[in-house]
Tab-separated table of C-alpha atoms in Angstrom:
chain	number	residue	atom	x	y	z
R	1	GLY	CA	0.036	0.122	-0.038
R	2	ASN	CA	0.898	3.693	-0.140
R	3	SER	CA	3.036	5.197	2.550
R	4	VAL	CA	4.716	8.567	3.323
R	5	THR	CA	7.729	9.212	5.558
R	6	GLN	CA	8.721	12.582	6.790
R	7	MET	CA	11.858	13.494	8.581
R	8	GLU	CA	11.868	13.431	12.240
R	9	GLY	CA	11.133	16.608	14.049
R	10	PRO	CA	10.746	18.898	15.744
R	11	VAL	CA	12.839	21.429	13.685
R	12	THR	CA	13.843	24.563	15.360
R	13	LEU	CA	15.350	27.421	13.257
R	14	SER	CA	16.326	31.131	13.683
R	15	GLU	CA	14.432	33.618	11.502
R	16	GLU	CA	15.766	33.925	8.000
R	17	ALA	CA	17.302	30.366	8.055
R	18	PHE	CA	16.970	27.910	5.220
R	19	LEU	CA	14.403	25.188	5.674
R	20	THR	CA	14.308	21.697	4.373
R	21	ILE	CA	11.753	19.006	5.511
R	22	ASN	CA	12.306	15.725	3.781
R	23	CYS	CA	9.583	13.572	2.547
R	24	THR	CA	9.707	10.139	0.641
R	25	TYR	CA	6.926	8.022	-0.435
R	26	THR	CA	5.899	4.586	-1.626
R	27	ALA	CA	3.036	4.306	-4.012
R	28	THR	CA	1.741	2.460	-7.028
R	29	GLY	CA	0.656	4.086	-10.132
R	30	TYR	CA	1.018	7.876	-10.524
R	31	PRO	CA	-0.033	9.656	-7.236
R	32	SER	CA	-0.311	13.476	-6.731
R	33	LEU	CA	1.848	14.852	-3.923
R	34	PHE	CA	0.941	17.495	-1.451
R	35	TRP	CA	2.236	19.691	1.452
R	36	TYR	CA	-0.311	20.698	4.039
R	37	VAL	CA	0.275	23.067	6.966
R	38	GLN	CA	-1.421	23.138	10.281
R	39	TYR	CA	-1.140	26.350	12.346
R	40	PRO	CA	-1.734	26.040	16.118
R	41	GLY	CA	-5.357	25.271	16.978
R	42	GLU	CA	-6.534	25.167	13.402
R	43	GLY	CA	-7.380	22.558	10.772
R	44	LEU	CA	-4.964	21.685	7.832
R	45	GLN	CA	-4.793	23.848	4.755
R	46	LEU	CA	-3.086	23.050	1.404
R	47	LEU	CA	0.351	24.681	1.095
R	48	LEU	CA	1.392	23.352	-2.256
R	49	LYS	CA	0.852	20.371	-4.655
R	50	ALA	CA	2.306	18.673	-7.698
R	51	THR	CA	0.447	16.243	-9.911
R	52	LYS	CA	3.169	14.585	-11.980
R	53	ALA	CA	6.895	13.767	-12.106
R	54	ASP	CA	9.220	16.850	-12.209
R	55	ASP	CA	6.382	19.310	-11.447
R	56	LYS	CA	7.372	21.923	-8.870
R	57	GLY	CA	4.784	23.299	-6.461
R	58	SER	CA	5.162	26.685	-4.906
R	59	ASN	CA	3.346	28.985	-2.549
R	60	LYS	CA	4.262	31.670	0.127
R	61	GLY	CA	7.890	31.097	-0.544
R	62	PHE	CA	7.770	27.333	-0.185
R	63	GLU	CA	8.705	24.975	-2.875
R	64	ALA	CA	8.799	21.136	-3.467
R	65	THR	CA	9.619	19.195	-6.669
R	66	TYR	CA	8.090	15.912	-7.359
R	67	ARG	CA	10.988	13.535	-7.985
R	68	LYS	CA	9.944	10.157	-9.203
R	69	GLU	CA	13.407	8.759	-9.530
R	70	THR	CA	14.120	9.201	-5.788
R	71	THR	CA	10.386	8.953	-4.749
R	72	SER	CA	10.802	12.324	-2.862
R	73	PHE	CA	8.848	15.615	-2.472
R	74	HIS	CA	11.064	17.638	-0.138
R	75	LEU	CA	9.840	21.067	1.092
R	76	GLU	CA	12.142	23.911	0.989
R	77	LYS	CA	12.021	27.720	1.926
R	78	GLY	CA	14.873	30.073	1.617
R	79	SER	CA	14.163	32.294	4.426
R	80	VAL	CA	11.778	31.274	7.250
R	81	GLN	CA	9.730	33.629	9.359
R	82	VAL	CA	8.480	33.283	12.913
R	83	SER	CA	4.891	33.115	11.335
R	84	ASP	CA	5.896	29.898	9.554
R	85	SER	CA	5.965	28.120	12.769
R	86	ALA	CA	3.455	25.180	12.333
R	87	VAL	CA	3.150	21.468	11.762
R	88	TYR	CA	3.835	20.367	8.061
R	89	PHE	CA	2.353	17.240	6.567
R	90	CYS	CA	3.445	15.540	3.357
R	91	ALA	CA	0.727	13.554	1.673
R	92	LEU	CA	-0.120	11.525	-1.469
R	93	GLY	CA	-3.302	10.639	-3.158
R	94	GLY	CA	-4.727	9.422	-6.329
R	95	GLY	CA	-2.759	6.741	-8.425
R	96	THR	CA	-4.228	3.369	-7.710
R	97	SER	CA	-5.466	4.468	-4.250
R	98	TYR	CA	-8.527	6.101	-5.664
R	99	GLY	CA	-10.409	8.180	-3.049
R	100	LYS	CA	-7.704	7.792	-0.352
R	101	LEU	CA	-5.232	10.423	0.972
R	102	THR	CA	-2.218	9.172	2.859
R	103	PHE	CA	-0.288	11.603	5.236
R	104	GLY	CA	3.204	11.455	6.727
R	105	GLN	CA	3.416	11.778	10.512
R	106	GLY	CA	3.927	15.526	10.479
R	107	THR	CA	6.902	17.759	11.194
R	108	ILE	CA	6.716	20.428	13.934
R	109	LEU	CA	8.645	23.595	12.871
R	110	THR	CA	9.416	26.340	15.423
R	111	VAL	CA	11.157	29.521	14.112
R	112	HIS	CA	12.628	31.862	16.746
R	113	PRO	CA	13.263	35.547	16.104
G	1	GLU	CA	-17.665	32.153	3.100
G	2	ALA	CA	-16.601	28.728	1.813
G	3	GLN	CA	-15.965	26.417	4.717
G	4	VAL	CA	-16.228	23.049	6.429
G	5	THR	CA	-17.894	23.156	9.838
G	6	GLN	CA	-17.700	20.494	12.413
G	7	ASN	CA	-19.728	20.168	15.683
G	8	PRO	CA	-19.009	19.828	18.538
G	9	ARG	CA	-15.454	21.226	18.695
G	10	TYR	CA	-14.867	19.566	22.059
G	11	LEU	CA	-16.533	16.506	23.565
G	12	ILE	CA	-15.946	14.412	26.667
G	13	THR	CA	-17.846	11.241	26.955
G	14	VAL	CA	-17.801	7.815	28.691
G	15	THR	CA	-17.173	4.445	27.166
G	16	GLY	CA	-20.150	2.980	25.324
G	17	LYS	CA	-22.279	6.112	25.138
G	18	LYS	CA	-23.083	6.589	21.359
G	19	LEU	CA	-22.060	9.958	19.860
G	20	THR	CA	-22.219	11.729	16.500
G	21	VAL	CA	-19.817	14.386	15.208
G	22	THR	CA	-21.400	16.448	12.441
G	23	CYS	CA	-19.647	17.817	9.409
G	24	SER	CA	-21.098	20.123	6.844
G	25	GLN	CA	-19.606	21.848	3.776
G	26	ASN	CA	-21.159	24.671	1.608
G	27	MET	CA	-18.837	24.342	-1.449
G	28	ASN	CA	-20.939	21.669	-3.140
G	29	HIS	CA	-18.112	19.274	-3.102
G	30	GLU	CA	-18.561	15.719	-4.077
G	31	TYR	CA	-15.827	14.122	-1.949
G	32	MET	CA	-15.706	14.091	1.877
G	33	SER	CA	-13.606	12.304	4.261
G	34	TRP	CA	-12.802	11.907	8.046
G	35	TYR	CA	-9.509	11.608	9.545
G	36	ARG	CA	-8.154	11.140	13.044
G	37	GLN	CA	-4.900	12.700	14.238
G	38	ASP	CA	-2.753	11.261	16.909
G	39	PRO	CA	0.770	12.247	18.111
G	40	GLY	CA	3.554	10.651	15.953
G	41	LEU	CA	1.020	9.065	13.711
G	42	GLY	CA	-0.066	11.958	11.486
G	43	LEU	CA	-3.622	11.877	9.935
G	44	ARG	CA	-5.153	8.579	9.338
G	45	GLN	CA	-8.275	8.264	7.068
G	46	ILE	CA	-11.216	6.631	8.647
G	47	TYR	CA	-13.866	6.731	6.033
G	48	TYR	CA	-14.505	8.710	2.782
G	49	SER	CA	-17.378	9.348	0.462
G	50	MET	CA	-17.170	9.969	-3.379
G	51	ASN	CA	-20.740	11.264	-3.490
G	52	VAL	CA	-24.191	10.832	-1.941
G	53	GLU	CA	-24.881	7.285	-0.804
G	54	VAL	CA	-21.270	6.348	-1.771
G	55	THR	CA	-18.984	5.530	1.189
G	56	ASP	CA	-15.790	3.542	1.584
G	57	LYS	CA	-13.378	2.394	4.337
G	58	GLY	CA	-10.323	4.262	4.847
G	59	ASP	CA	-7.167	2.869	6.919
G	60	VAL	CA	-8.694	2.754	10.274
G	61	PRO	CA	-12.540	2.275	10.041
G	62	GLU	CA	-13.135	-0.021	13.017
G	63	GLY	CA	-15.416	1.247	15.608
G	64	TYR	CA	-16.807	4.085	13.286
G	65	LYS	CA	-19.725	4.500	10.926
G	66	VAL	CA	-20.609	7.209	8.386
G	67	SER	CA	-23.517	8.073	6.218
G	68	ARG	CA	-23.978	10.447	3.223
G	69	LYS	CA	-27.704	11.029	2.714
G	70	GLU	CA	-27.080	14.626	1.571
G	71	LYS	CA	-24.250	16.074	-0.378
G	72	ARG	CA	-23.221	18.696	2.147
G	73	ASN	CA	-23.316	16.506	5.305
G	74	PHE	CA	-21.045	13.586	6.354
G	75	PRO	CA	-21.654	12.779	9.947
G	76	LEU	CA	-19.252	10.404	11.812
G	77	ILE	CA	-20.847	8.031	14.273
G	78	LEU	CA	-19.301	6.235	17.171
G	79	GLU	CA	-21.808	3.598	18.239
G	80	SER	CA	-19.834	2.458	21.326
G	81	PRO	CA	-16.861	4.670	21.951
G	82	SER	CA	-13.759	3.339	23.590
G	83	PRO	CA	-10.880	5.173	25.221
G	84	ASN	CA	-8.635	4.258	22.149
G	85	GLN	CA	-10.855	6.575	20.167
G	86	THR	CA	-9.607	9.542	22.031
G	87	SER	CA	-8.219	11.697	19.318
G	88	LEU	CA	-8.389	14.902	17.283
G	89	TYR	CA	-10.896	14.334	14.335
G	90	PHE	CA	-10.982	16.305	11.123
G	91	CYS	CA	-13.562	16.329	8.319
G	92	ALA	CA	-12.359	17.360	4.784
G	93	SER	CA	-13.960	17.963	1.480
G	94	SER	CA	-13.032	18.516	-2.086
G	95	LEU	CA	-14.114	18.395	-5.650
G	96	TRP	CA	-14.303	15.032	-7.439
G	97	ASP	CA	-10.624	15.082	-8.287
G	98	LYS	CA	-9.679	15.256	-4.605
G	99	GLU	CA	-6.731	17.495	-5.564
G	100	THR	CA	-7.112	20.107	-2.844
G	101	GLN	CA	-8.969	19.096	0.359
G	102	TYR	CA	-10.490	21.617	2.560
G	103	PHE	CA	-10.383	20.887	6.388
G	104	GLY	CA	-12.735	21.698	9.178
G	105	PRO	CA	-11.466	23.107	12.359
G	106	GLY	CA	-11.392	19.765	14.099
G	107	THR	CA	-13.128	18.082	16.977
G	108	ARG	CA	-11.328	17.087	20.118
G	109	LEU	CA	-12.744	13.887	21.623
G	110	LEU	CA	-11.946	12.384	25.089
G	111	VAL	CA	-13.466	8.967	25.928
G	112	LEU	CA	-13.270	8.056	29.651
């Protein structure tokens, strides 16, 4: 079945530092890949997505590239802000798992001034 | 405002007492889903629905029931709650392609 593995957290950075959160996946077929963000006390919201190999999703300064050869979808941001502190979830859906969305365990990011 | 609403937001109950968590969306979405979030496990899908009267099991359906009689509503039913169902529950909806899911604010459930 499908699975998503995220890097262990929590991640603590200073403001303006470079961020990478690793995500690798196992799936059959051709899934779409997503990053969702959960701010404290809120539900999840879509941050970015990529629907096929070599696609790059981007939003709010965050980027991730769908790498089929390494089965990865790492999240990056060049300069984080305190307001980026949240929990980040990598997820995949579609492919042969029609109707199901599989999430990673989440990575807690804390950014200090 | 486009949104997914859940009620109640917080619930404390006792083992065996049936409960229902409601979920409603106003975006005319075909697809709706329930997840539970537990520390270190991320979100796990409980049930999903592709449209009215069409539901299917996710990864952790045991102990839960759902129904989809109307397009906008997708209630989650716990017939006989147990302490291992203590969790944070999220409802989500999307268009038929499931590309972008919109999440509700969550329901925190404690079963004693």
